[in-house]
Coordinates of C-alpha atoms in Angstrom, one line a residue:
Chain A
M1 CA -46.4 16.5 -56.5
P2 CA -47.9 13.0 -56.4
K3 CA -47.1 10.5 -53.6
G4 CA -45.5 7.2 -54.4
H5 CA -42.4 8.5 -56.3
V6 CA -38.7 8.3 -55.6
S7 CA -36.7 12.0 -55.6
L8 CA -33.1 11.0 -56.1
V9 CA -31.7 13.9 -54.2
G10 CA -28.3 15.6 -54.2
A11 CA -27.4 16.5 -50.5
G12 CA -24.7 19.0 -51.1
P13 CA -21.3 18.8 -49.5
G14 CA -22.6 18.7 -45.8
A15 CA -23.7 22.2 -45.0
A16 CA -27.2 22.4 -44.5
D17 CA -27.9 25.6 -46.4
L18 CA -25.7 24.3 -49.4
V19 CA -28.7 22.1 -50.4
T20 CA -30.5 23.3 -53.3
V21 CA -34.1 24.9 -52.6
R22 CA -35.6 22.1 -54.5
A23 CA -34.0 19.7 -52.6
A24 CA -35.4 21.1 -49.4
E25 CA -38.6 21.5 -50.8
R26 CA -39.0 18.0 -51.2
L27 CA -37.0 16.9 -47.9
A28 CA -39.9 18.9 -46.4
E29 CA -42.4 16.9 -48.3
A30 CA -40.8 13.5 -47.9
D31 CA -42.2 10.5 -45.8
V32 CA -38.9 8.7 -46.0
V33 CA -35.1 9.8 -46.4
L34 CA -32.7 6.8 -47.1
Y35 CA -29.3 8.6 -46.8
D36 CA -25.6 8.0 -47.4
Q37 CA -23.4 7.6 -44.2
L38 CA -21.6 10.7 -45.4
V39 CA -24.8 12.8 -45.2
P40 CA -24.5 14.8 -42.0
G41 CA -27.5 13.9 -39.8
A42 CA -27.9 17.9 -39.6
V43 CA -28.7 18.0 -43.4
V44 CA -31.7 15.7 -42.5
D45 CA -32.6 17.2 -39.3
A46 CA -32.7 20.4 -40.7
W47 CA -35.0 19.7 -43.6
A48 CA -36.6 16.6 -43.2
P49 CA -37.5 16.5 -39.2
Q50 CA -40.9 14.4 -39.8
A51 CA -39.4 11.9 -41.9
Y52 CA -38.9 8.5 -41.1
R53 CA -35.1 8.0 -41.8
E54 CA -32.8 5.1 -42.6
C55 CA -29.1 5.1 -43.7
V56 CA -28.5 3.0 -46.4
G57 CA -25.1 4.2 -47.8
R58 CA -21.5 3.0 -47.6
R59 CA -19.9 3.2 -43.9
A60 CA -16.5 4.2 -43.2
Q61 CA -16.1 1.3 -41.3
G62 CA -17.7 -1.5 -43.0
P63 CA -19.5 -2.2 -46.3
P64 CA -22.2 -0.7 -47.8
C65 CA -25.3 -1.7 -47.6
P66 CA -26.0 -4.0 -51.1
V67 CA -27.6 -1.7 -53.6
E68 CA -30.2 -4.5 -54.2
T69 CA -31.2 -3.8 -50.3
V70 CA -31.1 -0.1 -51.1
V71 CA -33.5 -0.4 -54.4
S72 CA -35.9 -2.9 -52.9
Q73 CA -36.6 -0.2 -50.2
L74 CA -36.7 2.5 -52.6
V75 CA -39.2 0.6 -54.6
G76 CA -41.1 -0.8 -51.6
Y77 CA -41.6 2.5 -49.7
A78 CA -42.5 4.2 -53.2
R79 CA -45.2 1.4 -53.8
K80 CA -47.0 2.1 -50.3
G81 CA -47.9 5.4 -51.6
L82 CA -44.8 7.3 -49.9
A83 CA -42.6 10.2 -50.9
V84 CA -39.2 8.8 -50.8
V85 CA -36.0 10.8 -51.0
R86 CA -32.9 9.1 -51.7
L87 CA -30.2 11.6 -50.3
H88 CA -26.7 11.4 -51.7
Q89 CA -24.0 12.9 -50.7
G90 CA -23.0 15.8 -53.3
D91 CA -24.5 15.0 -56.7
P92 CA -25.9 11.8 -57.4
G93 CA -24.1 11.4 -60.7
L94 CA -20.8 11.5 -59.3
Y95 CA -19.6 8.1 -57.6
G96 CA -23.1 7.8 -56.3
R97 CA -25.0 4.4 -57.1
V98 CA -27.6 6.3 -58.8
A99 CA -27.4 4.3 -61.9
D100 CA -28.6 1.0 -60.1
E101 CA -31.3 2.9 -58.6
I102 CA -32.5 4.4 -61.8
L103 CA -32.6 1.4 -63.5
A104 CA -34.4 -0.7 -60.8
L105 CA -37.0 2.3 -60.5
I106 CA -37.7 2.2 -64.2
H107 CA -37.8 -1.7 -64.1
A108 CA -40.2 -1.2 -61.2
G109 CA -42.3 1.5 -63.0
V110 CA -41.9 3.8 -60.1
P111 CA -42.0 7.6 -60.9
W112 CA -38.8 8.9 -60.3
E113 CA -36.6 12.4 -60.8
W114 CA -33.3 13.5 -60.2
I115 CA -32.2 16.8 -58.4
P116 CA -28.3 17.8 -58.9
G117 CA -26.7 18.9 -55.8
V118 CA -23.1 20.7 -55.2
S119 CA -20.7 18.0 -55.5
A120 CA -17.6 18.1 -53.1
M121 CA -15.5 18.7 -56.4
L122 CA -16.9 22.2 -56.4
A123 CA -17.4 22.9 -52.6
A124 CA -13.7 21.9 -52.0
P125 CA -12.4 24.3 -53.9
A126 CA -14.8 26.9 -52.6
A127 CA -13.6 26.2 -49.1
A128 CA -10.1 26.6 -50.2
G129 CA -10.5 29.8 -52.4
I130 CA -8.8 27.9 -55.0
P131 CA -10.7 28.3 -58.6
L132 CA -10.7 24.9 -60.8
T133 CA -10.1 26.9 -63.8
R134 CA -8.4 30.4 -64.5
R135 CA -8.1 32.3 -67.7
S136 CA -4.7 31.6 -69.3
A137 CA -3.5 29.1 -66.7
A138 CA -5.8 25.9 -65.7
R139 CA -8.3 25.4 -68.5
H140 CA -10.0 21.9 -68.1
V141 CA -10.7 19.3 -65.2
W142 CA -9.9 15.8 -64.6
V143 CA -11.9 13.9 -61.7
T144 CA -11.7 10.7 -60.2
T145 CA -12.1 8.9 -57.0
A146 CA -9.8 7.2 -54.5
H147 CA -12.5 5.1 -53.4
T148 CA -12.9 2.0 -55.6
T149 CA -14.0 -1.1 -54.7
D150 CA -12.0 -3.3 -56.8
G151 CA -8.7 -1.6 -55.7
V152 CA -7.6 -0.2 -59.2
G153 CA -5.3 2.8 -58.3
L154 CA -5.3 6.4 -60.3
P155 CA -6.1 5.9 -63.6
R156 CA -3.1 8.0 -66.3
V157 CA -4.6 11.3 -65.9
P158 CA -3.4 14.1 -68.1
K159 CA -0.3 15.9 -66.8
D160 CA -0.5 19.1 -68.5
P161 CA -0.4 21.8 -66.3
A162 CA -3.6 23.3 -68.2
W163 CA -5.2 20.6 -66.3
T164 CA -6.5 20.5 -62.7
G165 CA -7.2 17.3 -61.1
V166 CA -10.0 16.5 -58.2
I167 CA -9.7 13.4 -56.6
L168 CA -12.6 12.6 -54.5
M169 CA -13.0 10.6 -51.0
G170 CA -9.0 10.7 -51.0
R171 CA -8.6 10.3 -47.2
D172 CA -7.0 7.4 -46.7
Q173 CA -5.5 7.1 -50.1
Q174 CA -3.0 10.1 -50.1
T175 CA 0.5 8.0 -50.2
T176 CA -1.0 6.0 -53.0
I177 CA -2.0 9.1 -55.0
R178 CA 1.6 10.4 -54.1
D179 CA 3.4 7.4 -55.5
V180 CA 1.3 7.3 -58.6
L181 CA 1.6 10.5 -59.6
L182 CA 5.1 10.3 -59.2
A183 CA 5.0 7.1 -61.2
Q184 CA 3.4 8.9 -63.9
G185 CA 6.0 11.7 -64.0
W186 CA 4.6 14.6 -62.1
D187 CA 7.0 16.9 -60.8
P188 CA 7.1 16.4 -57.0
N189 CA 6.7 20.2 -56.3
T190 CA 3.1 20.3 -58.0
P191 CA 0.7 22.3 -55.9
V192 CA -2.0 20.2 -54.2
V193 CA -4.8 21.4 -51.6
V194 CA -6.5 18.9 -49.4
V195 CA -9.8 19.9 -48.1
G196 CA -11.6 17.8 -45.1
A197 CA -15.3 18.0 -44.8
A198 CA -15.7 20.6 -46.9
S199 CA -18.2 23.2 -45.7
Q200 CA -18.8 21.3 -42.3
P201 CA -18.0 22.5 -39.2
A202 CA -14.8 20.2 -39.1
E203 CA -13.7 21.8 -42.1
V204 CA -9.8 21.6 -42.6
V205 CA -7.8 23.1 -45.8
Y206 CA -3.9 22.4 -46.3
K207 CA -1.9 23.8 -49.1
T208 CA 1.1 21.1 -50.0
T209 CA 2.8 19.6 -52.7
V210 CA 2.5 15.9 -54.1
R211 CA 5.8 15.5 -52.4
G212 CA 4.2 16.8 -49.3
L213 CA 1.4 14.0 -49.1
P214 CA -0.2 12.3 -47.2
V215 CA -1.5 15.1 -44.7
S216 CA -3.1 14.3 -41.7
I217 CA -7.0 14.2 -42.0
P218 CA -9.1 13.2 -38.7
D219 CA -11.1 9.9 -39.3
F220 CA -14.3 9.8 -41.0
L221 CA -14.1 13.4 -43.1
P222 CA -14.9 13.2 -46.6
T223 CA -11.8 14.5 -48.6
T224 CA -10.9 16.0 -51.5
V225 CA -7.5 16.5 -52.9
I226 CA -6.9 18.8 -56.1
V227 CA -3.8 18.7 -57.8
G228 CA -2.1 21.2 -60.4
A229 CA -1.3 24.5 -61.1
A230 CA -4.7 25.7 -59.9
A231 CA -3.8 24.5 -56.3
E232 CA -1.0 27.1 -56.1
F233 CA -3.7 30.1 -56.1
P234 CA -2.3 32.2 -53.6
V235 CA -5.5 32.8 -51.4
K236 CA -5.2 30.7 -48.3
E237 CA -2.6 29.5 -46.0
V238 CA -3.1 26.3 -44.4
R239 CA -6.1 27.1 -42.0
P240 CA -7.2 26.1 -38.6
P241 CA -10.6 23.9 -38.6
N242 CA -13.5 26.2 -39.3
S243 CA -11.7 29.3 -39.9
V244 CA -13.2 31.3 -43.1
K245 CA -12.0 33.1 -46.2
G246 CA -11.9 36.8 -46.5
S247 CA -12.7 38.4 -43.1
M248 CA -16.1 37.6 -42.8
D249 CA -18.0 35.2 -40.6
K250 CA -20.1 32.5 -41.5
D251 CA -23.3 32.1 -40.2
Chain B
M1 CA -23.9 39.5 -42.2
P2 CA -21.6 42.8 -42.3
K3 CA -22.6 45.3 -45.1
G4 CA -19.8 46.0 -47.4
H5 CA -19.1 42.8 -48.6
V6 CA -19.2 40.8 -51.7
S7 CA -20.4 37.4 -51.7
L8 CA -19.1 35.3 -55.1
V9 CA -22.2 32.8 -55.8
G10 CA -22.9 30.1 -58.0
A11 CA -26.5 30.6 -59.5
G12 CA -26.8 26.8 -60.4
P13 CA -27.9 25.9 -63.9
G14 CA -30.6 28.2 -64.4
A15 CA -33.8 27.1 -62.6
A16 CA -34.4 29.3 -59.9
D17 CA -35.0 26.6 -57.0
L18 CA -31.3 25.1 -57.9
V19 CA -29.9 27.8 -56.2
T20 CA -28.7 26.6 -52.8
V21 CA -30.6 27.8 -50.0
R22 CA -27.5 29.7 -48.9
A23 CA -27.4 31.6 -51.9
A24 CA -31.2 32.6 -51.7
E25 CA -30.3 34.2 -48.7
R26 CA -27.7 36.0 -49.3
L27 CA -29.7 37.0 -52.8
A28 CA -32.6 38.5 -50.3
E29 CA -30.3 40.3 -48.2
A30 CA -28.4 41.7 -51.3
D31 CA -28.3 45.5 -52.5
V32 CA -26.7 44.7 -55.5
V33 CA -26.9 41.9 -58.0
L34 CA -23.8 41.9 -60.2
Y35 CA -24.9 39.0 -63.0
D36 CA -23.4 37.0 -65.8
Q37 CA -25.7 37.0 -69.1
L38 CA -26.1 33.4 -68.9
V39 CA -27.9 33.7 -65.3
P40 CA -31.7 33.7 -66.3
G41 CA -33.3 36.9 -65.0
A42 CA -35.9 34.3 -63.7
V43 CA -33.3 33.6 -60.9
V44 CA -32.8 37.3 -59.8
D45 CA -36.4 38.1 -60.0
A46 CA -37.6 34.8 -57.5
W47 CA -34.6 36.0 -55.2
A48 CA -33.5 39.5 -55.1
P49 CA -36.5 41.3 -56.1
Q50 CA -35.3 44.3 -54.0
A51 CA -31.7 44.5 -55.3
Y52 CA -30.4 46.7 -57.8
R53 CA -29.0 44.5 -60.8
E54 CA -26.6 44.8 -63.5
C55 CA -25.3 42.2 -66.2
V56 CA -21.7 42.3 -66.2
G57 CA -21.1 38.5 -68.1
R58 CA -20.2 37.8 -71.3
R59 CA -22.9 38.2 -73.7
A60 CA -23.6 35.9 -76.4
Q61 CA -23.6 38.7 -79.1
G62 CA -20.6 40.6 -77.9
P63 CA -17.7 40.4 -75.6
P64 CA -17.6 40.4 -71.9
C65 CA -17.7 43.3 -69.9
P66 CA -13.5 44.1 -69.5
V67 CA -13.1 41.9 -65.8
E68 CA -11.4 45.3 -64.6
T69 CA -14.8 46.9 -64.9
V70 CA -16.4 44.2 -63.1
V71 CA -14.0 44.2 -60.1
S72 CA -14.1 47.8 -59.9
Q73 CA -17.6 47.5 -59.5
L74 CA -17.6 45.0 -57.1
V75 CA -14.9 47.0 -54.9
G76 CA -16.6 50.4 -55.5
Y77 CA -20.0 49.0 -54.4
A78 CA -18.5 47.3 -51.7
R79 CA -16.7 50.2 -50.3
K80 CA -20.2 52.3 -50.4
G81 CA -20.9 49.7 -47.5
L82 CA -23.6 47.7 -49.9
A83 CA -24.2 43.8 -49.6
V84 CA -22.6 42.8 -53.2
V85 CA -23.7 39.6 -54.9
R86 CA -21.9 38.5 -57.8
L87 CA -23.7 36.0 -59.5
H88 CA -22.1 33.2 -61.9
Q89 CA -23.8 31.0 -63.9
G90 CA -23.3 27.5 -62.6
D91 CA -20.5 27.5 -60.1
P92 CA -18.1 30.2 -59.7
G93 CA -14.8 27.9 -59.7
L94 CA -15.5 26.4 -63.4
Y95 CA -15.1 28.8 -66.2
G96 CA -16.1 31.8 -64.3
R97 CA -13.8 34.6 -63.9
V98 CA -13.7 34.4 -60.3
A99 CA -9.8 34.1 -60.2
D100 CA -9.5 37.6 -60.9
E101 CA -12.4 38.9 -58.8
I102 CA -11.1 37.6 -55.7
L103 CA -7.6 38.6 -56.1
A104 CA -9.0 42.3 -56.8
L105 CA -10.9 41.8 -53.6
I106 CA -8.1 40.6 -51.7
H107 CA -6.0 43.7 -53.1
A108 CA -8.4 46.0 -52.2
G109 CA -9.0 44.4 -48.6
V110 CA -13.1 43.9 -49.2
P111 CA -14.4 41.0 -47.2
W112 CA -15.8 38.5 -49.5
E113 CA -17.0 34.5 -49.5
W114 CA -17.3 31.9 -52.0
I115 CA -20.8 30.1 -52.2
P116 CA -20.7 26.8 -54.4
G117 CA -23.4 26.3 -56.8
V118 CA -24.6 23.3 -59.2
S119 CA -22.7 23.5 -62.4
A120 CA -23.9 22.4 -65.8
M121 CA -21.6 19.8 -65.5
L122 CA -24.0 18.3 -62.9
A123 CA -27.3 19.4 -63.8
A124 CA -26.9 18.4 -67.7
P125 CA -26.3 14.8 -66.7
A126 CA -29.5 15.1 -63.9
A127 CA -31.6 16.5 -67.0
A128 CA -30.8 13.8 -69.4
G129 CA -30.6 11.0 -66.6
I130 CA -27.2 10.3 -67.4
P131 CA -24.9 9.5 -64.4
L132 CA -21.4 10.7 -64.8
T133 CA -20.1 7.8 -63.5
R134 CA -21.3 3.8 -62.9
R135 CA -20.1 0.9 -60.9
S136 CA -17.7 -1.2 -63.0
A137 CA -18.2 1.4 -66.1
A138 CA -17.2 4.9 -66.3
R139 CA -14.8 5.7 -63.5
H140 CA -13.4 8.9 -64.0
V141 CA -14.5 12.5 -65.5
W142 CA -12.7 15.0 -67.6
V143 CA -14.3 18.5 -68.0
T144 CA -13.5 21.5 -70.5
T145 CA -15.4 24.0 -72.2
A146 CA -15.7 25.0 -76.0
H147 CA -15.8 28.3 -75.5
T148 CA -12.3 29.9 -75.0
T149 CA -11.3 33.3 -76.0
D150 CA -7.8 32.1 -77.5
G151 CA -9.0 29.8 -80.2
V152 CA -7.5 26.8 -78.5
G153 CA -9.7 23.5 -79.5
L154 CA -10.5 20.7 -77.5
P155 CA -7.6 19.3 -75.4
R156 CA -6.0 15.8 -75.9
V157 CA -8.6 14.2 -73.5
P158 CA -8.6 10.7 -72.1
K159 CA -10.1 8.2 -74.6
D160 CA -10.2 5.3 -72.2
P161 CA -14.1 4.3 -72.3
A162 CA -13.8 4.4 -68.3
W163 CA -13.8 8.0 -68.8
T164 CA -16.8 10.5 -69.4
G165 CA -16.0 13.8 -71.0
V166 CA -18.0 16.6 -70.3
I167 CA -17.4 19.9 -72.6
L168 CA -19.4 23.0 -71.4
M169 CA -20.6 26.1 -73.5
G170 CA -20.5 23.3 -76.6
R171 CA -23.4 24.8 -78.7
D172 CA -21.4 26.6 -81.3
Q173 CA -18.5 24.4 -81.4
Q174 CA -20.1 20.9 -81.9
T175 CA -18.7 20.4 -85.6
T176 CA -15.2 21.1 -84.1
I177 CA -15.8 18.9 -81.2
R178 CA -16.7 15.9 -83.8
D179 CA -13.5 16.3 -85.9
V180 CA -11.2 17.0 -83.0
L181 CA -12.2 13.5 -81.1
L182 CA -12.4 11.9 -84.6
A183 CA -9.0 13.2 -85.1
Q184 CA -8.0 11.9 -81.7
G185 CA -9.0 8.5 -82.9
W186 CA -12.4 8.2 -81.1
D187 CA -14.9 5.4 -82.4
P188 CA -17.3 7.3 -84.2
N189 CA -20.2 5.4 -82.6
T190 CA -19.1 6.5 -79.0
P191 CA -22.2 7.8 -77.6
V192 CA -23.1 11.5 -77.1
V193 CA -25.6 13.5 -74.8
V194 CA -26.2 17.1 -75.8
V195 CA -28.2 19.0 -73.2
G196 CA -29.4 22.5 -74.1
A197 CA -30.6 24.9 -71.5
A198 CA -30.5 22.0 -68.6
S199 CA -33.2 22.8 -65.8
Q200 CA -34.6 25.7 -67.7
P201 CA -37.9 25.6 -69.2
A202 CA -36.3 25.7 -73.0
E203 CA -34.4 22.3 -71.7
V204 CA -33.8 19.9 -74.8
V205 CA -31.8 16.5 -74.6
Y206 CA -30.6 14.6 -77.7
K207 CA -29.0 11.2 -77.7
T208 CA -26.4 10.8 -80.6
T209 CA -22.6 9.7 -81.1
V210 CA -19.7 11.7 -82.0
R211 CA -20.6 10.8 -85.7
G212 CA -24.0 12.3 -85.1
L213 CA -22.5 15.9 -84.2
P214 CA -23.8 18.6 -84.5
V215 CA -27.1 18.5 -83.5
S216 CA -29.3 21.6 -83.6
I217 CA -29.6 23.6 -80.3
P218 CA -31.5 27.2 -80.2
D219 CA -29.7 30.3 -80.1
F220 CA -28.5 31.2 -76.7
L221 CA -29.1 28.2 -74.7
P222 CA -26.4 27.2 -72.8
T223 CA -25.3 23.7 -73.9
T224 CA -23.4 20.8 -72.4
V225 CA -22.0 17.8 -74.3
I226 CA -21.4 14.7 -72.5
V227 CA -19.1 11.9 -74.1
G228 CA -18.4 8.3 -73.8
A229 CA -20.0 5.2 -72.7
A230 CA -21.6 6.9 -69.7
A231 CA -23.7 8.6 -72.4
E232 CA -25.5 5.3 -73.5
F233 CA -27.3 4.7 -70.2
P234 CA -30.7 3.6 -71.3
V235 CA -32.9 6.3 -69.8
K236 CA -34.0 8.5 -72.4
E237 CA -34.6 8.8 -75.9
V238 CA -34.6 12.1 -77.5
R239 CA -36.9 14.1 -75.8
P240 CA -39.1 17.2 -76.7
P241 CA -38.4 20.4 -74.7
N242 CA -39.2 20.3 -71.0
S243 CA -40.4 17.1 -70.8
V244 CA -39.6 15.1 -67.9
K245 CA -37.9 11.9 -66.8
G246 CA -39.9 9.3 -65.3
S247 CA -43.3 10.1 -65.1
M248 CA -43.1 12.9 -62.5
D249 CA -44.3 16.6 -63.5
K250 CA -41.8 19.3 -62.6
D251 CA -43.6 21.9 -60.4

């Protein structure tokens, strides 16, 4: 791999071993890792102990770094001939700021690649044991984020029971989610699963309904809300933090 | 990890190094790997050369194994005390048959776990350099599959330009996709990106419009169709197979 490049990498949902093998390889070769606040330090510790690291993402208690600052860092480090990894929580293409980063890298003529990752939209269902789609039941999925900079609430979402909804970054917006869904005419008894910190040590899974929102999720835990018939899959009850599906221990 | 269990594992989009580290570890420990037809043999070769392997998924040229056969194999091998990996293309929770498998494993009292993977819904945008969401532009995503056993076409999908659509397994359904979207009132000039075999050696990426469908994708390549304003992201033109974004070589 030539030096002086940027790898835009999905860090996965937080567990160090849910990065892809390719991501782990790029991290092991990295000189610099610029990472989102929501990427646990354990991921960088595990795979890039040698790298200079810097948090550039949006912070839970404050504004994100301006995207202009992030892209100037990406370009600057690459132009010094360094191997740069830009580590996005989950997958870069879902609610990251990767579009701005790609455009800046192209403009600057810096070589780049994009390594996809496991989004919380896939890891949260896995944590809860809730397939997003099922034969003869849930057939389609809508995905949105409750975390917007412009104050816009949920869009009008498909209400057909054949659709499963996934709302990312929903921890602080659960009351709004409930109110907007009810205002859109959803049945208050529609099943809901709320997953905090999917795959991480603090993982929590709650089963409830639209009416039952909000549930209590500790501060700073990235939270995914799954809405629809798919969420009534009869696998799990409310689980204490870090308990495990089936009867198998996590390692 | 105790023996006599089943790991439901996302194989990712096809490149051997786009499995997660956890998936690679389970494959290395596996006695038996039961895999979908769409999971390239290279993935199993790379990580589970020691395992007995068997294809149990839906075949391009024929019906899938009945799910009852698959689950009886999962249960049977686990009860023999073997470490069984059920390898699903992409992520198990999106258009796999993992729901049936989980219910059967619970019924049989077989320990199981679920390891999420990188779905083509994330790997195809990465291959094309097309973020599914962008600040001030695409804010939400809908996902569906063109491959149904009951002959149902596309559902009514959100037509707001703030929504990006992802249609999985769309290779043979592109004409239907075009006709249904036009019948739903979509602008024929809506941008579309079609990705065949994302991340695999045969990868192809085409930019077109709703009107421009279908594009020619070789037989047997799993195909993802991305629809909406997000698909006009100005990164890539039509690329020949296996060329690479930026100026960086894949390894």
